[in-house]
Amino acid sequence: MGPWSSQSIGTRILLLVIGIVSLAFVTVACIGGLAFNNLTDGFLSIVNDQNQQFAQMLNRNSERATNRFVDIFEENARTKGETLIARDSLNLKNPFLDNSFTQVREALQNSFNFDSSMLLASFVVMEGDQIKAWQYLDRDHKEGLGLPIVYDSAQQSWIASFQGQRVTVPDPGMENLRTLERATIRKIEFIIGSGVNQHKVAAYEAIMPISEGPTDHIDQRLKDGETIAYLRYLISLELMDQAISSEESAMQETKEEQRKITEHTLDKTQHDITHRIRSLALVLVLTAIGVLCLAFMISLWLSRRIAQPIKELSLAADKIALGHYNQRIDINATDEIGRLGKSFETMRVQVKTFTENLQVLVDEKTVRLHDALQTVTSQSQKIREIMQRIDQGILTIGPQQEIEEEYSQHLRNLYPISGPSMAGRSVIDLIFRDSIASNEEINMCAQSLACCLGGDPLNWDMNAESFPRQIKYVDDCGEKTFELSWNPIIESGIIQRFLLTIRDKTKELILEEQLKDAAQASSRFIQSLTELVSAPSDALAAMLRDSHAALKEIEQSQDSPSLEHKRNYIRLHTMKGAARSLSLKQLALAIHDAEVFLQQLVSHGEYDGQGFAAAVSRIRDELDFNRDIAFRVLKIKIDDFGDESQTLFEMLSNEVRVVRHLCQQHHVKLGGLVIEDRVLDWNPRLLIDAVEATRHALTNSLDHGYFKPIEEGKMPADQQVFLKVSAFCDNGEINLVFQDEGLGFDKVAIRQLAKRQGISWASDDELINIMLLEGLTTAKEVTHLSGRGAGLSAIQTFAREWYGRLQLLENQPRGTKIIVSVPETKAFTSDFSDARKDPTSA
């Protein structure tokens, strides 16, 4: 035994308390030193950060001031250029047409002398392949070049005389004027001066073509011998550069002053902190000495108070060990030692009693064990009942990866197999049978399961990711998804078994996907409605109408020659500007994406026809979506029916997309949708109501004729959808016919519905016409397509409001046929007041 173990409890307590107090002070001193150092570093870091933030703020202010200078000077130069070419092009057109050289030269000389910021002024004339100038002035030739002034394309320079000497003035890019057909103002860099004084300055170039007629097709007109003139000015931005340079110099001076102030502040702060830390260290040392003395005195008293009762307990324990149970243990204390003495006394009494009544205790324990066994048996019966009724697959996996005896009955519903029991089967073979999991995933799961069973719980932590949480299955009924939950059962620090819970999540995932699609559609509708509501009605209607017309021209000419592509680019640019002006962000973005393809064609000669067609299709989708909301929700009249008659085919373009989307959503193939319009001149309001009736007819045919019968097994799953909408004139009437080749009218269900409602019928035709009553439906549940009994009733209302009639017939050989007949006298009238209501409100 060492010297420490031979010491008394009192000595140990004394030494331990002194050591703990000393260690505490050392720890506090270290932590305090580190804290003060961190505080100092943190404070200095804050000062540095503030200095950097101030410098960044100065940079941002300087940048904003610079940008403000640039905006002001550039706007001034641009405005000046626009004013000059707008004014002088009008003043010089007639002198140009009259070949008045002198008047043109004097006008340009006056404009150049009047404005000190002007770098260049010229009046260029193109005659076929030859380029001449009637006047050319710049800062090196303020009096103007002498005639003749001829442009040398090879040297890209003007050849003329100045003060009696032949001069060559470089001026690249004059050949590009042939492609300019309208006024252009652009920012360029212009070289002024010569030799060592030569430097670049920013400037705005303003160019205006002048001709007798319109300024389009200039290249062809030049080939035909016509003379075209160009008025050209260069406005300097030198003052802008000077202002920016002055701002940057002032900024540098401010930053240098701030740096000096920060350095002085940091030095003073460092000195003050060092002095305070020294003072605090002295106080801590003196306090530690005082606390150690006090701790010694307290620990000495405490060791004596604790050691004596413990000594008494030790003697009593020795007597009990020798079998002397009759001597009472009496410790007069109320602390933990006193409670320990009482516990010793209680133990003495219990040991004595236990020794004397051992057989009685054995009998009592036997009775209690029997009661506990009965309780366990009852609980096991309840667990078996739960396992029979729970709608989840629950099983335990044994050491050999086999299914153990206890498993839920629902497991057999999830995995139908032959044989009376699943016990003893391989769990890997069971859960991965008919699944789409790869062999690698199956092998990894099997290996991880073998590694965990019989191993340390740490193996589960390392291999948990290898156990699948979802498994997909494909069978004759379609695709299913099961959710798996793996839980290791640990006994004595070893994973003995696994509890596996399996749940069919197929319907839940389908519902989540449907909710997601509905949320996306709702979000798109709300976003578009928000944009449209904030726009003025008249401007919105005009924009949608003009964009529709422009898009039709683009769709008809997207495979045309390059000249038509340029026009399409202008159309798209105009459409985008109109959409942005009304804050229609999604429509503007779609137009911009299509515009990029034509920009590539103009800039690089590359044209992606398929990409452009897809972009145009997206514009059509966005435009039709906005038109539909504006017309049907906001009741904004978009199309001017007095100028152009529309067709049923044009109005049903959005419905065609809806039908295709619904078929895809229900996994049903669309075999054909025929729209036949032989009405030459539609009444606009009748056409709107006809579209509304068509929508009801199509949704009824899809849901009752195809989707529900396929889901209920009354029609094969590969049944294709065939729909037809026809409009034609016959015997003084306009006939609107809707046909499908679906299941047709369910007469059995209609009879049952009529009996429940107390409605009588005499023939099959009367039986079918019961469905025209509002609110009656054979649907078992309401869907987003139908089930409310309003579809056929709405079509009948449409027919009555236009003084027409409705017929429900059985299509041959299968399906339904709905015929709406409206008198031509009502349909073609220009006075809409004769209708029984305003059709646009339908």
mmCIF file with all atom_site columns, N, CA and C in Angstrom, residues 78-119:
data_model
loop_
_atom_site.group_PDB
_atom_site.id
_atom_site.type_symbol
_atom_site.label_atom_id
_atom_site.label_alt_id
_atom_site.label_comp_id
_atom_site.label_asym_id
_atom_site.label_entity_id
_atom_site.label_seq_id
_atom_site.pdbx_PDB_ins_code
_atom_site.Cartn_x
_atom_site.Cartn_y
_atom_site.Cartn_z
_atom_site.occupancy
_atom_site.B_iso_or_equiv
_atom_site.pdbx_formal_charge
_atom_site.auth_seq_id
_atom_site.auth_comp_id
_atom_site.auth_asym_id
_atom_site.auth_atom_id
_atom_site.pdbx_PDB_model_num
ATOM 1   N N  . ARG A 1 78  ? -25.947 62.456 -74.436  1.00 0.00 ? 78  ARG A N  1
ATOM 2   C CA . ARG A 1 78  ? -26.940 61.751 -75.277  1.00 0.00 ? 78  ARG A CA 1
ATOM 3   C C  . ARG A 1 78  ? -28.060 62.714 -75.702  1.00 0.00 ? 78  ARG A C  1
ATOM 4   N N  . THR A 1 79  ? -28.566 63.490 -74.710  1.00 0.00 ? 79  THR A N  1
ATOM 5   C CA . THR A 1 79  ? -29.645 64.437 -75.026  1.00 0.00 ? 79  THR A CA 1
ATOM 6   C C  . THR A 1 79  ? -29.171 65.483 -76.034  1.00 0.00 ? 79  THR A C  1
ATOM 7   N N  . LYS A 1 80  ? -27.925 65.942 -75.842  1.00 0.00 ? 80  LYS A N  1
ATOM 8   C CA . LYS A 1 80  ? -27.397 66.938 -76.776  1.00 0.00 ? 80  LYS A CA 1
ATOM 9   C C  . LYS A 1 80  ? -27.287 66.359 -78.182  1.00 0.00 ? 80  LYS A C  1
ATOM 10  N N  . GLY A 1 81  ? -26.808 65.064 -78.268  1.00 0.00 ? 81  GLY A N  1
ATOM 11  C CA . GLY A 1 81  ? -26.716 64.419 -79.577  1.00 0.00 ? 81  GLY A CA 1
ATOM 12  C C  . GLY A 1 81  ? -28.079 64.273 -80.228  1.00 0.00 ? 81  GLY A C  1
ATOM 13  N N  . GLU A 1 82  ? -29.077 63.838 -79.435  1.00 0.00 ? 82  GLU A N  1
ATOM 14  C CA . GLU A 1 82  ? -30.423 63.687 -79.991  1.00 0.00 ? 82  GLU A CA 1
ATOM 15  C C  . GLU A 1 82  ? -30.965 65.013 -80.485  1.00 0.00 ? 82  GLU A C  1
ATOM 16  N N  . THR A 1 83  ? -30.713 66.072 -79.700  1.00 0.00 ? 83  THR A N  1
ATOM 17  C CA . THR A 1 83  ? -31.223 67.397 -80.083  1.00 0.00 ? 83  THR A CA 1
ATOM 18  C C  . THR A 1 83  ? -30.561 67.878 -81.368  1.00 0.00 ? 83  THR A C  1
ATOM 19  N N  . LEU A 1 84  ? -29.226 67.692 -81.455  1.00 0.00 ? 84  LEU A N  1
ATOM 20  C CA . LEU A 1 84  ? -28.496 68.174 -82.636  1.00 0.00 ? 84  LEU A CA 1
ATOM 21  C C  . LEU A 1 84  ? -28.956 67.462 -83.910  1.00 0.00 ? 84  LEU A C  1
ATOM 22  N N  . ILE A 1 85  ? -29.017 66.107 -83.860  1.00 0.00 ? 85  ILE A N  1
ATOM 23  C CA . ILE A 1 85  ? -29.369 65.411 -85.106  1.00 0.00 ? 85  ILE A CA 1
ATOM 24  C C  . ILE A 1 85  ? -30.841 65.619 -85.444  1.00 0.00 ? 85  ILE A C  1
ATOM 25  N N  . ALA A 1 86  ? -31.696 65.768 -84.391  1.00 0.00 ? 86  ALA A N  1
ATOM 26  C CA . ALA A 1 86  ? -33.111 66.013 -84.671  1.00 0.00 ? 86  ALA A CA 1
ATOM 27  C C  . ALA A 1 86  ? -33.310 67.388 -85.307  1.00 0.00 ? 86  ALA A C  1
ATOM 28  N N  . ARG A 1 87  ? -32.554 68.372 -84.783  1.00 0.00 ? 87  ARG A N  1
ATOM 29  C CA . ARG A 1 87  ? -32.712 69.738 -85.303  1.00 0.00 ? 87  ARG A CA 1
ATOM 30  C C  . ARG A 1 87  ? -32.055 69.886 -86.673  1.00 0.00 ? 87  ARG A C  1
ATOM 31  N N  . ASP A 1 88  ? -30.756 69.509 -86.758  1.00 0.00 ? 88  ASP A N  1
ATOM 32  C CA . ASP A 1 88  ? -30.017 69.784 -87.995  1.00 0.00 ? 88  ASP A CA 1
ATOM 33  C C  . ASP A 1 88  ? -30.435 68.882 -89.140  1.00 0.00 ? 88  ASP A C  1
ATOM 34  N N  . SER A 1 89  ? -30.943 67.642 -88.814  1.00 0.00 ? 89  SER A N  1
ATOM 35  C CA . SER A 1 89  ? -31.384 66.786 -89.919  1.00 0.00 ? 89  SER A CA 1
ATOM 36  C C  . SER A 1 89  ? -32.573 67.415 -90.640  1.00 0.00 ? 89  SER A C  1
ATOM 37  N N  . LEU A 1 90  ? -33.461 68.098 -89.896  1.00 0.00 ? 90  LEU A N  1
ATOM 38  C CA . LEU A 1 90  ? -34.600 68.769 -90.522  1.00 0.00 ? 90  LEU A CA 1
ATOM 39  C C  . LEU A 1 90  ? -34.140 70.004 -91.299  1.00 0.00 ? 90  LEU A C  1
ATOM 40  N N  . ASN A 1 91  ? -33.164 70.748 -90.698  1.00 0.00 ? 91  ASN A N  1
ATOM 41  C CA . ASN A 1 91  ? -32.697 71.980 -91.365  1.00 0.00 ? 91  ASN A CA 1
ATOM 42  C C  . ASN A 1 91  ? -31.864 71.686 -92.603  1.00 0.00 ? 91  ASN A C  1
ATOM 43  N N  . LEU A 1 92  ? -31.177 70.537 -92.619  1.00 0.00 ? 92  LEU A N  1
ATOM 44  C CA . LEU A 1 92  ? -30.251 70.276 -93.727  1.00 0.00 ? 92  LEU A CA 1
ATOM 45  C C  . LEU A 1 92  ? -30.843 69.382 -94.811  1.00 0.00 ? 92  LEU A C  1
ATOM 46  N N  . LYS A 1 93  ? -32.037 68.829 -94.566  1.00 0.00 ? 93  LYS A N  1
ATOM 47  C CA . LYS A 1 93  ? -32.606 67.917 -95.564  1.00 0.00 ? 93  LYS A CA 1
ATOM 48  C C  . LYS A 1 93  ? -32.851 68.642 -96.883  1.00 0.00 ? 93  LYS A C  1
ATOM 49  N N  . ASN A 1 94  ? -33.525 69.818 -96.811  1.00 0.00 ? 94  ASN A N  1
ATOM 50  C CA . ASN A 1 94  ? -33.821 70.546 -98.066  1.00 0.00 ? 94  ASN A CA 1
ATOM 51  C C  . ASN A 1 94  ? -32.546 71.051 -98.744  1.00 0.00 ? 94  ASN A C  1
ATOM 52  N N  . PRO A 1 95  ? -31.568 71.651 -97.999  1.00 0.00 ? 95  PRO A N  1
ATOM 53  C CA . PRO A 1 95  ? -30.309 72.030 -98.673  1.00 0.00 ? 95  PRO A CA 1
ATOM 54  C C  . PRO A 1 95  ? -29.610 70.823 -99.314  1.00 0.00 ? 95  PRO A C  1
ATOM 55  N N  . PHE A 1 96  ? -29.678 69.680 -98.656  1.00 0.00 ? 96  PHE A N  1
ATOM 56  C CA . PHE A 1 96  ? -29.066 68.473 -99.232  1.00 0.00 ? 96  PHE A CA 1
ATOM 57  C C  . PHE A 1 96  ? -29.753 68.075 -100.534 1.00 0.00 ? 96  PHE A C  1
ATOM 58  N N  . LEU A 1 97  ? -31.070 68.069 -100.516 1.00 0.00 ? 97  LEU A N  1
ATOM 59  C CA . LEU A 1 97  ? -31.813 67.682 -101.723 1.00 0.00 ? 97  LEU A CA 1
ATOM 60  C C  . LEU A 1 97  ? -31.605 68.709 -102.836 1.00 0.00 ? 97  LEU A C  1
ATOM 61  N N  . ASP A 1 98  ? -31.358 69.983 -102.450 1.00 0.00 ? 98  ASP A N  1
ATOM 62  C CA . ASP A 1 98  ? -31.124 71.042 -103.458 1.00 0.00 ? 98  ASP A CA 1
ATOM 63  C C  . ASP A 1 98  ? -29.648 71.181 -103.814 1.00 0.00 ? 98  ASP A C  1
ATOM 64  N N  . ASN A 1 99  ? -28.780 70.291 -103.282 1.00 0.00 ? 99  ASN A N  1
ATOM 65  C CA . ASN A 1 99  ? -27.324 70.341 -103.538 1.00 0.00 ? 99  ASN A CA 1
ATOM 66  C C  . ASN A 1 99  ? -26.715 71.689 -103.128 1.00 0.00 ? 99  ASN A C  1
ATOM 67  N N  . SER A 1 100 ? -27.173 72.215 -102.004 1.00 0.00 ? 100 SER A N  1
ATOM 68  C CA . SER A 1 100 ? -26.633 73.492 -101.521 1.00 0.00 ? 100 SER A CA 1
ATOM 69  C C  . SER A 1 100 ? -25.476 73.207 -100.579 1.00 0.00 ? 100 SER A C  1
ATOM 70  N N  . PHE A 1 101 ? -24.259 73.101 -101.180 1.00 0.00 ? 101 PHE A N  1
ATOM 71  C CA . PHE A 1 101 ? -23.076 72.792 -100.387 1.00 0.00 ? 101 PHE A CA 1
ATOM 72  C C  . PHE A 1 101 ? -22.807 73.881 -99.345  1.00 0.00 ? 101 PHE A C  1
ATOM 73  N N  . THR A 1 102 ? -22.891 75.094 -99.743  1.00 0.00 ? 102 THR A N  1
ATOM 74  C CA . THR A 1 102 ? -22.508 76.221 -98.871  1.00 0.00 ? 102 THR A CA 1
ATOM 75  C C  . THR A 1 102 ? -23.392 76.281 -97.636  1.00 0.00 ? 102 THR A C  1
ATOM 76  N N  . GLN A 1 103 ? -24.694 76.132 -97.821  1.00 0.00 ? 103 GLN A N  1
ATOM 77  C CA . GLN A 1 103 ? -25.613 76.211 -96.679  1.00 0.00 ? 103 GLN A CA 1
ATOM 78  C C  . GLN A 1 103 ? -25.369 75.082 -95.699  1.00 0.00 ? 103 GLN A C  1
ATOM 79  N N  . VAL A 1 104 ? -25.090 73.881 -96.219  1.00 0.00 ? 104 VAL A N  1
ATOM 80  C CA . VAL A 1 104 ? -24.813 72.752 -95.333  1.00 0.00 ? 104 VAL A CA 1
ATOM 81  C C  . VAL A 1 104 ? -23.531 72.984 -94.546  1.00 0.00 ? 104 VAL A C  1
ATOM 82  N N  . ARG A 1 105 ? -22.489 73.414 -95.233  1.00 0.00 ? 105 ARG A N  1
ATOM 83  C CA . ARG A 1 105 ? -21.197 73.629 -94.559  1.00 0.00 ? 105 ARG A CA 1
ATOM 84  C C  . ARG A 1 105 ? -21.305 74.727 -93.495  1.00 0.00 ? 105 ARG A C  1
ATOM 85  N N  . GLU A 1 106 ? -22.014 75.816 -93.801  1.00 0.00 ? 106 GLU A N  1
ATOM 86  C CA . GLU A 1 106 ? -22.145 76.901 -92.827  1.00 0.00 ? 106 GLU A CA 1
ATOM 87  C C  . GLU A 1 106 ? -22.934 76.428 -91.598  1.00 0.00 ? 106 GLU A C  1
ATOM 88  N N  . ALA A 1 107 ? -23.983 75.642 -91.818  1.00 0.00 ? 107 ALA A N  1
ATOM 89  C CA . ALA A 1 107 ? -24.796 75.161 -90.680  1.00 0.00 ? 107 ALA A CA 1
ATOM 90  C C  . ALA A 1 107 ? -23.957 74.275 -89.770  1.00 0.00 ? 107 ALA A C  1
ATOM 91  N N  . LEU A 1 108 ? -23.159 73.364 -90.347  1.00 0.00 ? 108 LEU A N  1
ATOM 92  C CA . LEU A 1 108 ? -22.320 72.498 -89.518  1.00 0.00 ? 108 LEU A CA 1
ATOM 93  C C  . LEU A 1 108 ? -21.229 73.297 -88.821  1.00 0.00 ? 108 LEU A C  1
ATOM 94  N N  . GLN A 1 109 ? -20.661 74.332 -89.511  1.00 0.00 ? 109 GLN A N  1
ATOM 95  C CA . GLN A 1 109 ? -19.623 75.165 -88.898  1.00 0.00 ? 109 GLN A CA 1
ATOM 96  C C  . GLN A 1 109 ? -20.177 75.893 -87.670  1.00 0.00 ? 109 GLN A C  1
ATOM 97  N N  . ASN A 1 110 ? -21.409 76.399 -87.779  1.00 0.00 ? 110 ASN A N  1
ATOM 98  C CA . ASN A 1 110 ? -22.030 77.105 -86.645  1.00 0.00 ? 110 ASN A CA 1
ATOM 99  C C  . ASN A 1 110 ? -22.265 76.158 -85.480  1.00 0.00 ? 110 ASN A C  1
ATOM 100 N N  . SER A 1 111 ? -22.779 74.934 -85.768  1.00 0.00 ? 111 SER A N  1
ATOM 101 C CA . SER A 1 111 ? -23.034 73.962 -84.691  1.00 0.00 ? 111 SER A CA 1
ATOM 102 C C  . SER A 1 111 ? -21.734 73.557 -83.998  1.00 0.00 ? 111 SER A C  1
ATOM 103 N N  . PHE A 1 112 ? -20.662 73.377 -84.777  1.00 0.00 ? 112 PHE A N  1
ATOM 104 C CA . PHE A 1 112 ? -19.374 72.956 -84.199  1.00 0.00 ? 112 PHE A CA 1
ATOM 105 C C  . PHE A 1 112 ? -18.776 74.066 -83.341  1.00 0.00 ? 112 PHE A C  1
ATOM 106 N N  . ASN A 1 113 ? -18.812 75.327 -83.820  1.00 0.00 ? 113 ASN A N  1
ATOM 107 C CA . ASN A 1 113 ? -18.223 76.443 -83.076  1.00 0.00 ? 113 ASN A CA 1
ATOM 108 C C  . ASN A 1 113 ? -19.022 76.779 -81.825  1.00 0.00 ? 113 ASN A C  1
ATOM 109 N N  . PHE A 1 114 ? -20.313 76.479 -81.838  1.00 0.00 ? 114 PHE A N  1
ATOM 110 C CA . PHE A 1 114 ? -21.198 76.859 -80.730  1.00 0.00 ? 114 PHE A CA 1
ATOM 111 C C  . PHE A 1 114 ? -20.942 76.019 -79.482  1.00 0.00 ? 114 PHE A C  1
ATOM 112 N N  . ASP A 1 115 ? -20.519 74.770 -79.627  1.00 0.00 ? 115 ASP A N  1
ATOM 113 C CA . ASP A 1 115 ? -20.404 73.831 -78.492  1.00 0.00 ? 115 ASP A CA 1
ATOM 114 C C  . ASP A 1 115 ? -18.954 73.394 -78.346  1.00 0.00 ? 115 ASP A C  1
ATOM 115 N N  . SER A 1 116 ? -18.331 73.770 -77.197  1.00 0.00 ? 116 SER A N  1
ATOM 116 C CA . SER A 1 116 ? -16.917 73.416 -76.970  1.00 0.00 ? 116 SER A CA 1
ATOM 117 C C  . SER A 1 116 ? -16.715 71.934 -76.696  1.00 0.00 ? 116 SER A C  1
ATOM 118 N N  . SER A 1 117 ? -17.779 71.209 -76.321  1.00 0.00 ? 117 SER A N  1
ATOM 119 C CA . SER A 1 117 ? -17.632 69.778 -76.028  1.00 0.00 ? 117 SER A CA 1
ATOM 120 C C  . SER A 1 117 ? -17.680 68.923 -77.286  1.00 0.00 ? 117 SER A C  1
ATOM 121 N N  . MET A 1 118 ? -17.890 69.518 -78.456  1.00 0.00 ? 118 MET A N  1
ATOM 122 C CA . MET A 1 118 ? -18.017 68.737 -79.681  1.00 0.00 ? 118 MET A CA 1
ATOM 123 C C  . MET A 1 118 ? -16.631 68.391 -80.214  1.00 0.00 ? 118 MET A C  1
ATOM 124 N N  . LEU A 1 119 ? -16.429 67.103 -80.501  1.00 0.00 ? 119 LEU A N  1
ATOM 125 C CA . LEU A 1 119 ? -15.153 66.625 -81.039  1.00 0.00 ? 119 LEU A CA 1
ATOM 126 C C  . LEU A 1 119 ? -15.155 66.599 -82.560  1.00 0.00 ? 119 LEU A C  1
#
